[in-house]
GROMACS .gro file of C-alpha atoms in nm:
model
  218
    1UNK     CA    1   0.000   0.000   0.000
    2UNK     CA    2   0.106   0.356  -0.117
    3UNK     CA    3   0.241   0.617   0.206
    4UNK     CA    4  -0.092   0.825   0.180
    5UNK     CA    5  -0.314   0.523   0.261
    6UNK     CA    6  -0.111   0.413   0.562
    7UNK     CA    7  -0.311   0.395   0.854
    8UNK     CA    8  -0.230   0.300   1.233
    9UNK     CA    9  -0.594   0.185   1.292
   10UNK     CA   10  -0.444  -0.172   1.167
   11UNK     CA   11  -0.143  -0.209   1.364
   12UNK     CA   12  -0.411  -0.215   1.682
   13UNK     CA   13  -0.669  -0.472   1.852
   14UNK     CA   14  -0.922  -0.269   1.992
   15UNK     CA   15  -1.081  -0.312   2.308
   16UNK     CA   16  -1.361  -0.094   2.458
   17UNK     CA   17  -1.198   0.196   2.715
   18UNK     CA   18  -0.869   0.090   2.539
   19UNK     CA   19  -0.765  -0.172   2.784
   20UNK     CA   20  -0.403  -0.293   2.745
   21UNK     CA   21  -0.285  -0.086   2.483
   22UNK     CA   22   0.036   0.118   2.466
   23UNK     CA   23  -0.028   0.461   2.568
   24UNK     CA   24   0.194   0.713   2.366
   25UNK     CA   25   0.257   1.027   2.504
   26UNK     CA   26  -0.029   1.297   2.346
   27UNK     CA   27   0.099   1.625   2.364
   28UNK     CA   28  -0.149   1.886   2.280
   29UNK     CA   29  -0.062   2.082   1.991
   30UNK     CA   30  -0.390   2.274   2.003
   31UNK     CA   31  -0.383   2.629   2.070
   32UNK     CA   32  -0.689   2.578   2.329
   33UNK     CA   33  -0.516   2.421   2.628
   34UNK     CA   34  -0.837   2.171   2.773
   35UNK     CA   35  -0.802   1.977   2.427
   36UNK     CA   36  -0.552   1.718   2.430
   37UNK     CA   37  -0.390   1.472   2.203
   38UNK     CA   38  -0.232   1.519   1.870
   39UNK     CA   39  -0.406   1.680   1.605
   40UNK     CA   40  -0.377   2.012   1.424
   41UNK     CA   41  -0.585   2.316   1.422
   42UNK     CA   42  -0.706   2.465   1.077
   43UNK     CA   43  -0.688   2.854   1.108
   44UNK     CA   44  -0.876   2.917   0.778
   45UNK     CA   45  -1.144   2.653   0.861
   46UNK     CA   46  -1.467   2.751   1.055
   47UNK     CA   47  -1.561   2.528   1.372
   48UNK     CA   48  -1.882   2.362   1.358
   49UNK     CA   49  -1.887   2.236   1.702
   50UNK     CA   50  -2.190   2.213   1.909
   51UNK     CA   51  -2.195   2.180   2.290
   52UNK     CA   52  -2.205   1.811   2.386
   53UNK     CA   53  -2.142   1.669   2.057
   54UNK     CA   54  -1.892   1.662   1.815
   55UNK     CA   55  -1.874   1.632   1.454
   56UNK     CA   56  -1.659   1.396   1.291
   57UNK     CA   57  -1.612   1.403   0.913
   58UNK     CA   58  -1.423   1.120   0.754
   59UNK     CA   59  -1.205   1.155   0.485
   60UNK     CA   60  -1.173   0.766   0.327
   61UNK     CA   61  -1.152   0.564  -0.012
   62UNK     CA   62  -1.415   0.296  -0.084
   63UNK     CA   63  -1.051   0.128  -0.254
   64UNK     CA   64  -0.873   0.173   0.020
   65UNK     CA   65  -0.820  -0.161   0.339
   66UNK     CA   66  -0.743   0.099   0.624
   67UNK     CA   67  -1.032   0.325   0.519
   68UNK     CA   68  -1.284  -0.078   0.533
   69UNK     CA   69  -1.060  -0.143   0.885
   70UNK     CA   70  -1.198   0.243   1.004
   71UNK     CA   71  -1.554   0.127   0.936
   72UNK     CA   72  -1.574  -0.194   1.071
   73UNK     CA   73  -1.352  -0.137   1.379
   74UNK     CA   74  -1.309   0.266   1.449
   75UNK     CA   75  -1.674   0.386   1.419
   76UNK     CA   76  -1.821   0.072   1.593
   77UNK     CA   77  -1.612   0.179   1.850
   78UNK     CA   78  -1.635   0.584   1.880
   79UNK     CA   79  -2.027   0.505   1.873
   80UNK     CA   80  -1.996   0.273   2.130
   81UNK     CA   81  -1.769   0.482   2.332
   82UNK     CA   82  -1.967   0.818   2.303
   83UNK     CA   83  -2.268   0.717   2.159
   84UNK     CA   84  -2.540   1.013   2.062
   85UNK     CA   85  -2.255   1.244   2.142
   86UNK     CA   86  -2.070   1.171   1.819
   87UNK     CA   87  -2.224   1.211   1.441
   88UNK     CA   88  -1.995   1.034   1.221
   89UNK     CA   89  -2.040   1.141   0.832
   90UNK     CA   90  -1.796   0.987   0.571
   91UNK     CA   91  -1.660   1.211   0.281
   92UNK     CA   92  -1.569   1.070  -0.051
   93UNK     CA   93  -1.135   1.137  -0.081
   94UNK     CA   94  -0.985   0.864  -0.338
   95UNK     CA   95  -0.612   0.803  -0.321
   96UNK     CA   96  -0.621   0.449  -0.480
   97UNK     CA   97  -0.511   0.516  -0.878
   98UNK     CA   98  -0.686   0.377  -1.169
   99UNK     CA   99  -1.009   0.304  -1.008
  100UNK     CA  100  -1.376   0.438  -1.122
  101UNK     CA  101  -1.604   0.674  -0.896
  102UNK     CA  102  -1.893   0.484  -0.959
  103UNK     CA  103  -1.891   0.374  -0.544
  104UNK     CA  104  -1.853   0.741  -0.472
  105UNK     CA  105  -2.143   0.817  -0.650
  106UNK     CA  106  -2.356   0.575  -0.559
  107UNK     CA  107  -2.282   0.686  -0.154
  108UNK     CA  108  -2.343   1.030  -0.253
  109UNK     CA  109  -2.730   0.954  -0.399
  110UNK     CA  110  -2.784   0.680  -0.143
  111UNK     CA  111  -2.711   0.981   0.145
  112UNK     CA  112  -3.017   1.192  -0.073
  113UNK     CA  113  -3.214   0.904  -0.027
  114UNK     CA  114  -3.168   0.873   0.349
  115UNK     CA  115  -2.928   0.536   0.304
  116UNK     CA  116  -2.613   0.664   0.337
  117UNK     CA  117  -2.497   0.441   0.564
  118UNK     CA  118  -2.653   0.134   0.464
  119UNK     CA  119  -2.457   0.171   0.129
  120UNK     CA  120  -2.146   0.248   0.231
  121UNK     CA  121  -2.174  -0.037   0.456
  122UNK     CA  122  -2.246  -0.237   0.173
  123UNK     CA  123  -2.004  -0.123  -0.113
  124UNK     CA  124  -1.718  -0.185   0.165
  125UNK     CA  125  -1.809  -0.522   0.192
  126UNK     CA  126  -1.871  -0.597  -0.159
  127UNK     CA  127  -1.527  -0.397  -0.282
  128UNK     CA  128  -1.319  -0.588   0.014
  129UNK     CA  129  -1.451  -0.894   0.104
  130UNK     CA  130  -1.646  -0.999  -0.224
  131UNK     CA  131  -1.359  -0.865  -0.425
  132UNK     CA  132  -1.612  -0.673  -0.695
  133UNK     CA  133  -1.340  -0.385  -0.708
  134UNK     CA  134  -1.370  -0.304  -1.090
  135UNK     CA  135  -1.701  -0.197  -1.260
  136UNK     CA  136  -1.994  -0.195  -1.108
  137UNK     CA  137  -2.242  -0.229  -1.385
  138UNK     CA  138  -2.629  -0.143  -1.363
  139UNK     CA  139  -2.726  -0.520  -1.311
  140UNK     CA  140  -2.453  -0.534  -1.001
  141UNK     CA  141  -2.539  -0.158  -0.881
  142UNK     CA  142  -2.947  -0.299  -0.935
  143UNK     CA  143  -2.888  -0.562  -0.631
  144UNK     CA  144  -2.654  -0.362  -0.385
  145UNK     CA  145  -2.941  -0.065  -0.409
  146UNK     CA  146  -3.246  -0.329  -0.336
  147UNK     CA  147  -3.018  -0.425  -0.064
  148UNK     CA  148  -3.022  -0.119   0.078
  149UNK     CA  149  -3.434  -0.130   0.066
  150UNK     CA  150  -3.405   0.172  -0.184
  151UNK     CA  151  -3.628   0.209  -0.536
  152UNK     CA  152  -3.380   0.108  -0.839
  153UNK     CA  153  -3.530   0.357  -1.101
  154UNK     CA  154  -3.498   0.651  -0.851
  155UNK     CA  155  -3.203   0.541  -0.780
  156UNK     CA  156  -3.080   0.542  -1.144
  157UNK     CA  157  -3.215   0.858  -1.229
  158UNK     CA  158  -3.052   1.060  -0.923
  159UNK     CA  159  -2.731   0.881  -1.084
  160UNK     CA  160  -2.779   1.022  -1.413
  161UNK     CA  161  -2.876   1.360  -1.291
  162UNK     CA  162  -2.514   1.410  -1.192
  163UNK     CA  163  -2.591   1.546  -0.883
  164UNK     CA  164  -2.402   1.284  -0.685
  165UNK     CA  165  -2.084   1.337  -0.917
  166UNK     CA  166  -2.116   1.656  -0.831
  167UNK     CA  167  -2.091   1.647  -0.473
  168UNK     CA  168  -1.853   1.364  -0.472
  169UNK     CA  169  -1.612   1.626  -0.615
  170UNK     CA  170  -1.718   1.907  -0.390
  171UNK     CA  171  -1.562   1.642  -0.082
  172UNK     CA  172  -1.276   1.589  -0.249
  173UNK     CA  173  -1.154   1.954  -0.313
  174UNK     CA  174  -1.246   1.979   0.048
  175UNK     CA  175  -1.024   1.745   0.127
  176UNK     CA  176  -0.756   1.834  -0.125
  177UNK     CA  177  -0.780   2.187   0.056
  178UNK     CA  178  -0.776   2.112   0.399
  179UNK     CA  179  -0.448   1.903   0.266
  180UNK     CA  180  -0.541   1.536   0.379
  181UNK     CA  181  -0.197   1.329   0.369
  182UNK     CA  182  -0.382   0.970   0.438
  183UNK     CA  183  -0.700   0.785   0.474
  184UNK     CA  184  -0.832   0.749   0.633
  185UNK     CA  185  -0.816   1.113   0.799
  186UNK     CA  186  -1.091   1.292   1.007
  187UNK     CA  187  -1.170   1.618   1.068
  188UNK     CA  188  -1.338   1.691   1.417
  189UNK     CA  189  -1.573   2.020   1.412
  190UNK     CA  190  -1.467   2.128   1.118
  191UNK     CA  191  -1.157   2.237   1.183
  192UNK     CA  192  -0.963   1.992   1.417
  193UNK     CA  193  -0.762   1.747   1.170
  194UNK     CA  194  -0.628   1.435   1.278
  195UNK     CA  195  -0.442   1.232   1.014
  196UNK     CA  196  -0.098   1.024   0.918
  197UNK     CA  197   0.080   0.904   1.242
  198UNK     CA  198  -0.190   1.088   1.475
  199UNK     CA  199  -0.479   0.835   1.317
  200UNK     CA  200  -0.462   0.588   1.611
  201UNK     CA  201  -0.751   0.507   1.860
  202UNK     CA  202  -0.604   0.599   2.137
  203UNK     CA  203  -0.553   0.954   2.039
  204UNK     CA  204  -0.848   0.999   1.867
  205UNK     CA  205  -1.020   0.880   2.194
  206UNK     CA  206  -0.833   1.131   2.390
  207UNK     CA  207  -0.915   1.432   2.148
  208UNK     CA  208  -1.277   1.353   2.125
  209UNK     CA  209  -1.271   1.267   2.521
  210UNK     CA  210  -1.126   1.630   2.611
  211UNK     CA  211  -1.365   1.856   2.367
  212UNK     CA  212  -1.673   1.680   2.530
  213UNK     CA  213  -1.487   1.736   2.891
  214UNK     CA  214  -1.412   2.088   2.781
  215UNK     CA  215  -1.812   2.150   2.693
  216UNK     CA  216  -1.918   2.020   3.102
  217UNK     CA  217  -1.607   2.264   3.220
  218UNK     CA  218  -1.760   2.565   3.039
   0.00000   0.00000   0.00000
C-alpha cells in the first residue's frame, strides 16, 4: 500500500476503554489548552462544534483496506464509546489510482435518499470482502441498491442527474484543501484534523474525550 493510505488503525486490537494498549505520550498541539492529544488546528477553517457533541467528518476511499478497517472497527467503537454524542459522516477522498467513482457516487445519492450508511456499509463489503473492485455495472449496482431497501429507477435517475458526481467532487476539493496526507483522515468540528501518524484510537479517543470534557467545564 502507497504512504498516503497508511493507517495506524491496523497495527491495533481494539478493546472498549482501550484496555491494554500502549499509551503514547499525546501532547497537545492545540492552541486551546483543555483539548488534548495530537491533532492540528485549521486557522482558515470555521468550527462547527456544538456543545455536547462533536462532529466527525471522515475523509476515506471505498478502494482503500485501512479506510474498510476504520468502518468496521473505528466507528463501531467511537459510537460505542460516546454514543449520541458523536455524528460520524464519511466524505468521498480517493487516493487508490486507476479506479472508477462509480462507489462514490452511488454513496453520494444513497445519502439523498436517506441510506447513506446502509450503502457504504455495503459497497465496503462488496469492494473488500467480495472482491467486486472493478465496474460496477447497472445489473450489479441494481442488487446492492435493493439491498439497501431503496427504489432502483430513482435510484438510477438521481445517478444520471449528476448530482451525486457533483458532490462527490465538492468532498474531495475539500479534502484536497484542507491538505489530507492519508486515509483514512478525520476532521473533528470542522476544523480539528487528525491524520498520518496521529490516526490511532487511542488519540483519537483522547481528542474527542477532552472537547466533550471541555463542553461540562464551560
Amino acid at each position: 500500500m502507497k504512504n498516503r493510505t497508511r493507517s495506524r488503525w491496523t497495527a491495533v486490537v481494539w478493546a472498549m476503554g482501550v484496555a491494554g494498549l500502549v499509551l503514547a505520550p499525546l501532547a497537545a498541539q492545540a492552541t486551546k489548552p483543555e483539548l488534548k492529544g495530537k491533532f492540528e488546528i485549521l486557522k482558515d477553517e470555521t468550527s462547527t462544534h456544538q456543545p455536547g457533541k462533536v462532529k466527525v467528518i471522515e475523509f476515506a476511499d471505498f478502494y482503500c483496506p485501512h479506510c474498510h478497517h476504520f468502518e468496521e472497527t473505528g466507528v463501531p467503537l467511537l459510537l460505542k464509546e460516546f454514543g449520541n454524542r458523536v455524528e460520524v459522516t464519511m466524505v468521498g477522498f480517493p487516493v487508490i489510482p486507476g479506479k472508477l467513482p462509480t462507489p462514490f457516487d452511488m454513496y453520494e445519492q444513497a445519502k439523498m435518499m436517506g441510506k447513506g450508511d446502509q450503502m457504504k456499509a455495503v459497497l465496503f463489503r462488496t469492494i473488500h470482502k467480495e472482491k467486486l473492485d472493478g465496474v460496477l455495472d447497472r445489473s450489479i449496482r441494481s442488487l446492492l441498491i435493493k439491498e439497501v431497501g431503496l427504489d432502483v429507477a430513482a435510484f438510477e435517475a438521481g445517478m444520471e442527474s449528476g448530482k451525486p458526481a457533483k458532490l462527490f467532487e465538492e468532498g474531495r476539493k475539500w479534502g484536497e484543501r484542507i491538505k489530507v496526507s492519508s486515509t483514512p483522515s478525520i476532521l473533528l468540528d470542522g476544523n480539528i484534523k487528525v491524520d498520518g501518524v496521529n490516526m490511532t484510537p487511542e488519540n483519537v479517543l483522547t481528542i474527542i474525550r477532552s472537547i466533550l470534557e471541555a463542553d461540562v467545564k464551560k
